[in-house]
């Protein structure tokens, strides 16, 4: 191993990092920018910032005095602007250094509220598609300023020269790229025009495109944003906003909400999706900053519960990240997110108060999103809880309608419990709501807050079985032997067996068994199997009396009446197992391996018994 020679270099001498430009460009392309197409956005941003600075120098100039012109003919891409231009000192400060601060750059940075991008690193994105960048610029700050030419190459070298006084282009900057052969998909004329429209359709400065042919020059942004236009009536304005949302997002909005936050210079629209979306799935929103498209996938602009809308906004004060493809999370963004959430709440409140048909269509598609909001927003909860649909023993209905029929509302803790008892509870006159879906149980329990005289309670097995009619004494005594055999056959499942009468008569049995009870029995079984070990001691410390499941046989059902009359012990046990298996299947809960085995075994035993009888 050879140690470096340090004798010629004094200890502690400062050194300057050497920047490999090709490596830096590769880093940008793979980790900072999502696609090489951003080169055009960076050029447009630089041009817009230059125009903004020029407008500051000449505030009284006509609105269309300054603009941006794009040219692409397949051999070159050129962007011209009538902006403030650069001096030779500016060129050295902003184009020839990477990451270095200067006093002038610091002063400009303090005044960047009107600018979109930042100097320097943005121009490097052009090396994603070109090996050479040519910049010709003349400053508008000094009448007799001379033009400056900067030529940068992908190998990290550059040249700067000041042109003779006789070469006096008008103030502004022209950037010309010579595309590499492998980047034609991003620099073809049609693609450059499409990218310009994609990124710059809402820019406030006129932008034109010329493909070098004899045809007319095309306007990239012929019209301002629809919210910035004058419309003859409010209805015409609403239709124009909805049509724009449909053009951008590709769906017809259920409704369009206009967004306006003057404090941060934000304007735009929120388009209500016409169909439901999966819970937690968030759509990206289209965000412009000072007219320039920043991102089509900005999720952070709205809270998580607002997945029923897609937004298109243009803001003045939001801060882009370094890649300028997303938003920087700061206090301003947090305040904007809260303000936009309040706009959505206000729209829901307005629909509830003035447009029941719109509200009904909205809730039909997006009730889960509203339930998520209602859990955390008391005002929305009080306003919309009566209108929200729930699955009940009376079918899918609103809580308001359900509470008119049932002054006592029972709610299950899981979907499978509701499936087990829905038909029987309905026949018994019980009003039960399925509380197994996200947010439903919590919301149903808040119903008394807005409907006086209504009580809500969790449904437990005792409540249900109390509403089942007992059989007469003689019938119960006659079935005693069968019930004893059935209890013994089902003891392995910690299941008791009872005989009752209930509607509908077509239901042979009801298996009353909660998820919590099954978990407790599983824990108890593990404790018994692990008894004596450390794990067994831990489970034993938690041991409670394991709750039993209950198989309730329906005496009104012909199958049950035939089963309880069986006097052959083995056949009686098999029939009890079959009834348990059928009830477990009807509960629609996942079967345990032992239950699946029991169903198969009982079916085969019944089949074997039938074959023996026939023979």
Short mmCIF file of C-alpha atoms in Angstrom, two decimals, residues 329-552:
data_model
loop_
_atom_site.label_atom_id
_atom_site.label_comp_id
_atom_site.label_asym_id
_atom_site.label_seq_id
_atom_site.Cartn_x
_atom_site.Cartn_y
_atom_site.Cartn_z
CA UNK A 329 -43.59 20.85 3.11
CA UNK A 330 -43.66 24.06 5.15
CA UNK A 331 -46.11 26.19 7.12
CA UNK A 332 -47.50 27.79 3.96
CA UNK A 333 -48.35 24.42 2.43
CA UNK A 334 -49.94 23.28 5.69
CA UNK A 335 -52.08 26.42 5.80
CA UNK A 336 -53.11 25.96 2.16
CA UNK A 337 -54.04 22.33 2.81
CA UNK A 338 -56.23 23.34 5.77
CA UNK A 339 -57.87 26.15 3.78
CA UNK A 340 -58.65 23.89 0.82
CA UNK A 341 -60.07 21.26 3.19
CA UNK A 342 -62.37 23.95 4.58
CA UNK A 343 -63.53 24.77 1.04
CA UNK A 344 -64.48 21.11 0.53
CA UNK A 345 -66.37 21.04 3.83
CA UNK A 346 -68.23 24.19 2.80
CA UNK A 347 -69.20 22.59 -0.51
CA UNK A 348 -70.58 19.53 1.29
CA UNK A 349 -72.53 21.77 3.66
CA UNK A 350 -73.92 23.81 0.79
CA UNK A 351 -74.99 20.67 -1.09
CA UNK A 352 -76.72 19.35 2.04
CA UNK A 353 -78.58 22.62 2.52
CA UNK A 354 -79.53 23.51 -1.06
CA UNK A 355 -79.18 20.54 -3.43
CA UNK A 356 -80.47 17.21 -2.03
CA UNK A 357 -80.18 15.51 -5.43
CA UNK A 358 -76.49 16.43 -5.77
CA UNK A 359 -75.88 15.38 -2.17
CA UNK A 360 -77.57 12.01 -2.77
CA UNK A 361 -75.46 11.30 -5.86
CA UNK A 362 -72.33 12.41 -4.04
CA UNK A 363 -72.97 10.21 -0.99
CA UNK A 364 -73.87 7.25 -3.16
CA UNK A 365 -70.43 7.40 -4.74
CA UNK A 366 -68.29 8.73 -1.87
CA UNK A 367 -69.95 7.78 1.41
CA UNK A 368 -66.72 6.22 2.70
CA UNK A 369 -64.79 9.47 2.25
CA UNK A 370 -67.54 11.41 4.02
CA UNK A 371 -67.63 8.87 6.85
CA UNK A 372 -63.88 9.31 7.26
CA UNK A 373 -64.39 13.07 7.47
CA UNK A 374 -67.39 12.81 9.81
CA UNK A 375 -65.39 10.76 12.33
CA UNK A 376 -63.04 13.71 12.84
CA UNK A 377 -65.35 16.64 12.08
CA UNK A 378 -68.29 17.16 14.43
CA UNK A 379 -69.96 19.69 12.17
CA UNK A 380 -69.96 17.37 9.17
CA UNK A 381 -71.04 14.50 11.40
CA UNK A 382 -74.08 16.38 12.69
CA UNK A 383 -74.93 17.59 9.20
CA UNK A 384 -74.55 14.38 7.21
CA UNK A 385 -74.81 11.39 9.57
CA UNK A 386 -78.59 11.06 9.05
CA UNK A 387 -78.03 10.97 5.28
CA UNK A 388 -75.21 8.43 5.15
CA UNK A 389 -76.11 4.92 3.93
CA UNK A 390 -75.53 1.91 6.19
CA UNK A 391 -76.16 -1.82 5.84
CA UNK A 392 -78.98 -2.75 8.23
CA UNK A 393 -81.53 -5.47 8.84
CA UNK A 394 -83.92 -3.27 6.84
CA UNK A 395 -81.53 -3.27 3.87
CA UNK A 396 -79.24 -0.42 2.79
CA UNK A 397 -80.79 2.70 4.23
CA UNK A 398 -79.93 5.94 5.96
CA UNK A 399 -79.73 6.16 9.73
CA UNK A 400 -82.49 8.77 9.70
CA UNK A 401 -84.94 6.37 8.08
CA UNK A 402 -83.75 3.45 10.21
CA UNK A 403 -84.17 5.37 13.48
CA UNK A 404 -87.80 6.16 12.64
CA UNK A 405 -88.60 2.45 12.81
CA UNK A 406 -86.18 1.34 15.52
CA UNK A 407 -85.83 3.49 18.61
CA UNK A 408 -83.20 1.07 19.90
CA UNK A 409 -80.42 0.56 17.37
CA UNK A 410 -78.12 -2.41 17.81
CA UNK A 411 -74.75 -2.51 16.06
CA UNK A 412 -72.46 -5.44 15.39
CA UNK A 413 -68.69 -5.25 15.75
CA UNK A 414 -67.89 -7.17 12.56
CA UNK A 415 -69.33 -7.94 9.16
CA UNK A 416 -69.43 -11.68 9.84
CA UNK A 417 -71.48 -11.20 13.00
CA UNK A 418 -74.00 -9.18 11.02
CA UNK A 419 -74.14 -11.89 8.35
CA UNK A 420 -74.84 -14.52 11.01
CA UNK A 421 -77.82 -12.84 12.59
CA UNK A 422 -79.26 -10.44 9.99
CA UNK A 423 -82.19 -12.57 8.78
CA UNK A 424 -83.08 -13.85 12.24
CA UNK A 425 -82.79 -10.42 13.90
CA UNK A 426 -85.00 -8.92 11.20
CA UNK A 427 -87.65 -11.60 11.72
CA UNK A 428 -87.49 -10.95 15.47
CA UNK A 429 -88.08 -7.22 14.94
CA UNK A 430 -84.60 -6.17 16.04
CA UNK A 431 -82.99 -3.17 14.34
CA UNK A 432 -79.34 -4.07 13.72
CA UNK A 433 -76.71 -2.08 11.81
CA UNK A 434 -73.61 -3.68 10.35
CA UNK A 435 -70.78 -1.98 12.24
CA UNK A 436 -68.02 -4.04 10.70
CA UNK A 437 -67.09 -1.59 7.95
CA UNK A 438 -64.53 1.16 8.45
CA UNK A 439 -65.93 4.03 10.57
CA UNK A 440 -69.49 2.60 10.71
CA UNK A 441 -69.62 1.36 14.31
CA UNK A 442 -68.10 4.58 15.67
CA UNK A 443 -70.53 6.74 13.70
CA UNK A 444 -73.63 4.72 14.62
CA UNK A 445 -72.81 5.14 18.31
CA UNK A 446 -72.96 8.92 17.80
CA UNK A 447 -76.51 8.83 16.45
CA UNK A 448 -78.07 9.87 19.82
CA UNK A 449 -76.13 13.14 19.59
CA UNK A 450 -78.33 14.26 16.70
CA UNK A 451 -81.51 12.15 17.18
CA UNK A 452 -83.09 12.46 20.60
CA UNK A 453 -85.03 9.46 21.84
CA UNK A 454 -82.79 6.98 20.02
CA UNK A 455 -80.46 4.65 21.91
CA UNK A 456 -77.56 2.66 20.48
CA UNK A 457 -76.00 -0.48 21.94
CA UNK A 458 -73.59 -3.16 20.81
CA UNK A 459 -75.27 -6.41 19.88
CA UNK A 460 -74.22 -9.38 22.00
CA UNK A 461 -75.38 -13.02 21.89
CA UNK A 462 -77.50 -12.62 25.01
CA UNK A 463 -79.52 -9.83 23.40
CA UNK A 464 -80.22 -11.95 20.34
CA UNK A 465 -81.03 -15.20 22.12
CA UNK A 466 -83.36 -13.35 24.48
CA UNK A 467 -85.56 -12.59 21.47
CA UNK A 468 -85.75 -16.24 20.36
CA UNK A 469 -88.81 -18.14 21.59
CA UNK A 470 -88.24 -21.17 23.83
CA UNK A 471 -89.79 -24.51 22.91
CA UNK A 472 -92.42 -26.07 25.13
CA UNK A 473 -91.33 -28.28 28.02
CA UNK A 474 -92.39 -31.54 26.44
CA UNK A 475 -90.50 -30.86 23.20
CA UNK A 476 -87.37 -29.94 25.12
CA UNK A 477 -87.50 -33.10 27.21
CA UNK A 478 -88.01 -35.24 24.12
CA UNK A 479 -84.97 -33.65 22.47
CA UNK A 480 -82.79 -33.91 25.59
CA UNK A 481 -80.94 -37.04 24.49
CA UNK A 482 -80.13 -35.60 21.08
CA UNK A 483 -78.96 -32.29 22.56
CA UNK A 484 -76.61 -34.14 24.93
CA UNK A 485 -75.06 -36.08 22.03
CA UNK A 486 -74.76 -32.87 20.00
CA UNK A 487 -73.00 -31.02 22.85
CA UNK A 488 -70.55 -33.89 23.22
CA UNK A 489 -69.86 -33.95 19.46
CA UNK A 490 -69.23 -30.22 19.35
CA UNK A 491 -67.29 -29.90 22.61
CA UNK A 492 -64.07 -29.78 20.61
CA UNK A 493 -65.25 -26.40 19.28
CA UNK A 494 -66.26 -25.09 22.74
CA UNK A 495 -69.81 -24.94 21.44
CA UNK A 496 -73.02 -25.31 23.41
CA UNK A 497 -76.27 -26.46 21.75
CA UNK A 498 -79.78 -25.12 22.43
CA UNK A 499 -83.23 -25.63 20.90
CA UNK A 500 -85.43 -22.60 20.14
CA UNK A 501 -88.05 -21.45 17.67
CA UNK A 502 -87.44 -18.48 15.44
CA UNK A 503 -88.11 -17.07 12.00
CA UNK A 504 -87.37 -17.62 9.24
CA UNK A 505 -88.32 -21.29 9.47
CA UNK A 506 -86.05 -22.03 6.51
CA UNK A 507 -82.99 -21.41 8.75
CA UNK A 508 -82.14 -24.73 10.47
CA UNK A 509 -79.58 -23.30 12.91
CA UNK A 510 -77.86 -20.15 14.05
CA UNK A 511 -74.23 -20.16 15.15
CA UNK A 512 -73.66 -17.35 17.64
CA UNK A 513 -69.93 -16.83 17.92
CA UNK A 514 -67.98 -13.58 17.98
CA UNK A 515 -64.47 -13.02 16.71
CA UNK A 516 -63.32 -12.03 20.21
CA UNK A 517 -64.71 -15.27 21.63
CA UNK A 518 -62.86 -17.34 19.04
CA UNK A 519 -59.61 -15.49 19.78
CA UNK A 520 -60.03 -16.08 23.50
CA UNK A 521 -60.65 -19.81 22.97
CA UNK A 522 -57.59 -20.03 20.71
CA UNK A 523 -55.48 -18.30 23.37
CA UNK A 524 -56.77 -20.65 26.06
CA UNK A 525 -56.00 -23.68 23.92
CA UNK A 526 -52.45 -22.44 23.33
CA UNK A 527 -52.04 -21.89 27.06
CA UNK A 528 -53.07 -25.49 27.74
CA UNK A 529 -50.72 -26.84 25.07
CA UNK A 530 -47.79 -24.74 26.34
CA UNK A 531 -48.50 -25.32 30.02
CA UNK A 532 -45.33 -25.31 32.08
CA UNK A 533 -43.22 -23.27 29.65
CA UNK A 534 -42.48 -19.55 29.62
CA UNK A 535 -45.02 -18.93 26.86
CA UNK A 536 -47.60 -20.96 28.74
CA UNK A 537 -47.01 -18.90 31.90
CA UNK A 538 -47.53 -15.68 29.93
CA UNK A 539 -50.76 -16.94 28.36
CA UNK A 540 -51.90 -18.36 31.67
CA UNK A 541 -51.53 -14.98 33.34
CA UNK A 542 -54.01 -13.64 30.79
CA UNK A 543 -56.39 -16.59 31.13
CA UNK A 544 -60.04 -15.83 31.44
CA UNK A 545 -63.05 -18.07 31.29
CA UNK A 546 -63.21 -18.89 27.58
CA UNK A 547 -66.59 -17.82 26.17
CA UNK A 548 -68.51 -20.55 24.39
CA UNK A 549 -70.04 -20.44 20.97
CA UNK A 550 -73.69 -21.46 20.78
CA UNK A 551 -75.43 -23.47 18.08
CA UNK A 552 -79.13 -22.64 18.30
#
